[in-house]
């Protein structure tokens, strides 16, 4: 049965990561359907970018195994989304600063990629893989 206990007793970095990612997921969904170019879109866009950065940086510190283990034994395939998310945030910011140009990529492309990869796909893995804290939150167990 569903329980918040695994998340509430998890290390702080995991709590920060979960709150950042879940908040970014909700705000991002609104951003993609809400009117563009408005003050709320811009304000929530900055908040979304900060939450995505927080989720990516905190994910970097969520390691498995023992502290003496080599790094390749302490990371999982989900960690591949960290550099991809950081790159998407940098690229999206560059495109925002550059402004709209005919025939050129727009900032929503890398942000959509970060949303789908860093939140949807990584989130599905976090919730679906046994032993993960979010899997324990949804399905119980330990």
Short mmCIF file of C-alpha atoms in Angstrom, two decimals:
data_model
loop_
_atom_site.label_atom_id
_atom_site.label_comp_id
_atom_site.label_asym_id
_atom_site.label_seq_id
_atom_site.Cartn_x
_atom_site.Cartn_y
_atom_site.Cartn_z
CA UNK A 1 0.00 0.00 0.00
CA UNK A 2 1.10 3.56 -0.64
CA UNK A 3 3.14 5.24 2.11
CA UNK A 4 5.29 8.36 2.35
CA UNK A 5 7.44 6.73 5.06
CA UNK A 6 10.32 5.74 2.71
CA UNK A 7 10.56 9.32 1.40
CA UNK A 8 10.17 10.96 4.80
CA UNK A 9 12.95 8.82 6.26
CA UNK A 10 15.22 9.08 3.20
CA UNK A 11 18.40 11.19 3.23
CA UNK A 12 17.82 14.93 2.71
CA UNK A 13 19.34 14.89 -0.78
CA UNK A 14 16.71 12.37 -1.91
CA UNK A 15 13.92 14.46 -0.37
CA UNK A 16 15.23 17.59 -2.15
CA UNK A 17 15.49 15.65 -5.40
CA UNK A 18 11.95 14.25 -5.13
CA UNK A 19 10.34 17.60 -4.27
CA UNK A 20 12.28 19.36 -7.04
CA UNK A 21 11.43 16.74 -9.67
CA UNK A 22 7.75 16.41 -8.76
CA UNK A 23 7.33 20.20 -8.64
CA UNK A 24 9.13 20.60 -11.99
CA UNK A 25 6.89 17.90 -13.49
CA UNK A 26 3.71 19.75 -12.44
CA UNK A 27 4.92 23.23 -13.41
CA UNK A 28 6.32 21.95 -16.71
CA UNK A 29 3.01 20.38 -17.67
CA UNK A 30 1.29 23.72 -17.06
CA UNK A 31 4.00 25.61 -18.98
CA UNK A 32 3.50 23.54 -22.11
CA UNK A 33 -0.25 24.22 -22.26
CA UNK A 34 -0.50 27.74 -20.76
CA UNK A 35 -0.32 30.92 -22.86
CA UNK A 36 3.21 31.75 -23.97
CA UNK A 37 5.07 35.04 -23.62
CA UNK A 38 3.09 36.19 -20.60
CA UNK A 39 4.59 37.34 -17.32
CA UNK A 40 3.34 34.17 -15.53
CA UNK A 41 4.89 32.00 -18.28
CA UNK A 42 8.22 33.75 -17.82
CA UNK A 43 8.09 33.62 -14.01
CA UNK A 44 7.08 29.96 -13.89
CA UNK A 45 9.68 29.23 -16.58
CA UNK A 46 12.44 30.59 -14.36
CA UNK A 47 11.07 28.59 -11.42
CA UNK A 48 10.90 25.46 -13.60
CA UNK A 49 14.50 25.92 -14.71
CA UNK A 50 15.63 26.30 -11.08
CA UNK A 51 13.70 23.18 -10.06
CA UNK A 52 15.18 21.21 -12.96
CA UNK A 53 18.68 22.34 -11.98
CA UNK A 54 17.99 21.37 -8.38
CA UNK A 55 16.71 17.95 -9.47
CA UNK A 56 19.74 17.34 -11.69
CA UNK A 57 22.34 18.51 -9.17
CA UNK A 58 20.75 16.61 -6.29
CA UNK A 59 20.56 13.46 -8.45
CA UNK A 60 24.33 13.66 -8.82
CA UNK A 61 24.66 13.06 -5.09
CA UNK A 62 22.28 10.10 -4.93
CA UNK A 63 24.71 7.21 -5.07
CA UNK A 64 24.30 3.51 -4.38
CA UNK A 65 26.66 1.00 -2.85
CA UNK A 66 29.40 1.83 -0.36
CA UNK A 67 31.48 5.03 -0.25
CA UNK A 68 34.67 3.08 -1.05
CA UNK A 69 33.19 1.49 -4.19
CA UNK A 70 34.34 2.77 -7.60
CA UNK A 71 32.05 5.47 -9.00
CA UNK A 72 30.79 3.24 -11.85
CA UNK A 73 29.35 0.89 -9.22
CA UNK A 74 27.68 3.77 -7.36
CA UNK A 75 25.75 5.32 -10.26
CA UNK A 76 22.86 3.91 -12.26
CA UNK A 77 21.71 4.43 -15.86
CA UNK A 78 19.27 7.06 -14.57
CA UNK A 79 22.33 9.25 -13.84
CA UNK A 80 22.75 9.66 -17.63
CA UNK A 81 19.86 12.13 -17.47
CA UNK A 82 21.89 14.50 -15.27
CA UNK A 83 24.27 15.83 -17.97
CA UNK A 84 21.49 15.71 -20.56
CA UNK A 85 19.25 17.83 -18.34
CA UNK A 86 22.03 20.31 -17.54
CA UNK A 87 22.85 20.60 -21.25
CA UNK A 88 19.16 21.15 -22.12
CA UNK A 89 18.91 23.91 -19.50
CA UNK A 90 22.03 25.62 -20.86
CA UNK A 91 20.88 25.31 -24.47
CA UNK A 92 17.35 26.47 -23.65
CA UNK A 93 18.69 29.47 -21.76
CA UNK A 94 20.97 30.35 -24.67
CA UNK A 95 18.03 30.16 -27.08
CA UNK A 96 15.93 32.35 -24.79
CA UNK A 97 18.64 35.00 -24.55
CA UNK A 98 19.21 34.88 -28.32
CA UNK A 99 15.50 35.42 -28.93
CA UNK A 100 13.27 34.16 -31.69
CA UNK A 101 14.89 33.92 -35.10
CA UNK A 102 13.16 32.64 -38.24
CA UNK A 103 14.18 29.09 -39.09
CA UNK A 104 16.16 28.63 -35.85
CA UNK A 105 15.51 26.32 -32.91
CA UNK A 106 13.30 27.73 -30.19
CA UNK A 107 13.80 27.32 -26.42
CA UNK A 108 10.91 24.90 -26.07
CA UNK A 109 12.81 22.16 -27.92
CA UNK A 110 15.55 21.53 -25.32
CA UNK A 111 13.12 22.19 -22.46
CA UNK A 112 10.68 19.63 -23.85
CA UNK A 113 13.59 17.19 -24.15
CA UNK A 114 14.57 17.80 -20.52
CA UNK A 115 10.94 17.34 -19.47
CA UNK A 116 10.49 14.06 -21.35
CA UNK A 117 13.91 12.61 -20.55
CA UNK A 118 14.72 14.06 -17.17
CA UNK A 119 11.24 13.91 -15.69
CA UNK A 120 8.98 11.50 -17.59
CA UNK A 121 11.43 8.71 -18.51
CA UNK A 122 13.63 9.01 -15.41
CA UNK A 123 10.48 9.31 -13.28
CA UNK A 124 8.95 6.17 -14.76
CA UNK A 125 12.19 4.33 -13.98
CA UNK A 126 12.31 5.70 -10.43
CA UNK A 127 8.74 4.63 -9.76
CA UNK A 128 8.93 1.29 -11.60
CA UNK A 129 12.27 -0.15 -10.48
CA UNK A 130 12.07 -2.25 -7.30
CA UNK A 131 14.26 -1.01 -4.46
CA UNK A 132 13.92 2.66 -5.43
CA UNK A 133 12.42 4.91 -2.79
CA UNK A 134 9.64 6.19 -5.07
CA UNK A 135 8.74 2.57 -5.90
CA UNK A 136 8.48 1.91 -2.16
CA UNK A 137 6.28 5.02 -1.75
CA UNK A 138 3.80 3.80 -4.35
CA UNK A 139 3.89 0.06 -3.76
CA UNK A 140 5.05 -0.16 -0.13
CA UNK A 141 7.71 -2.55 0.98
CA UNK A 142 11.31 -1.88 1.88
#
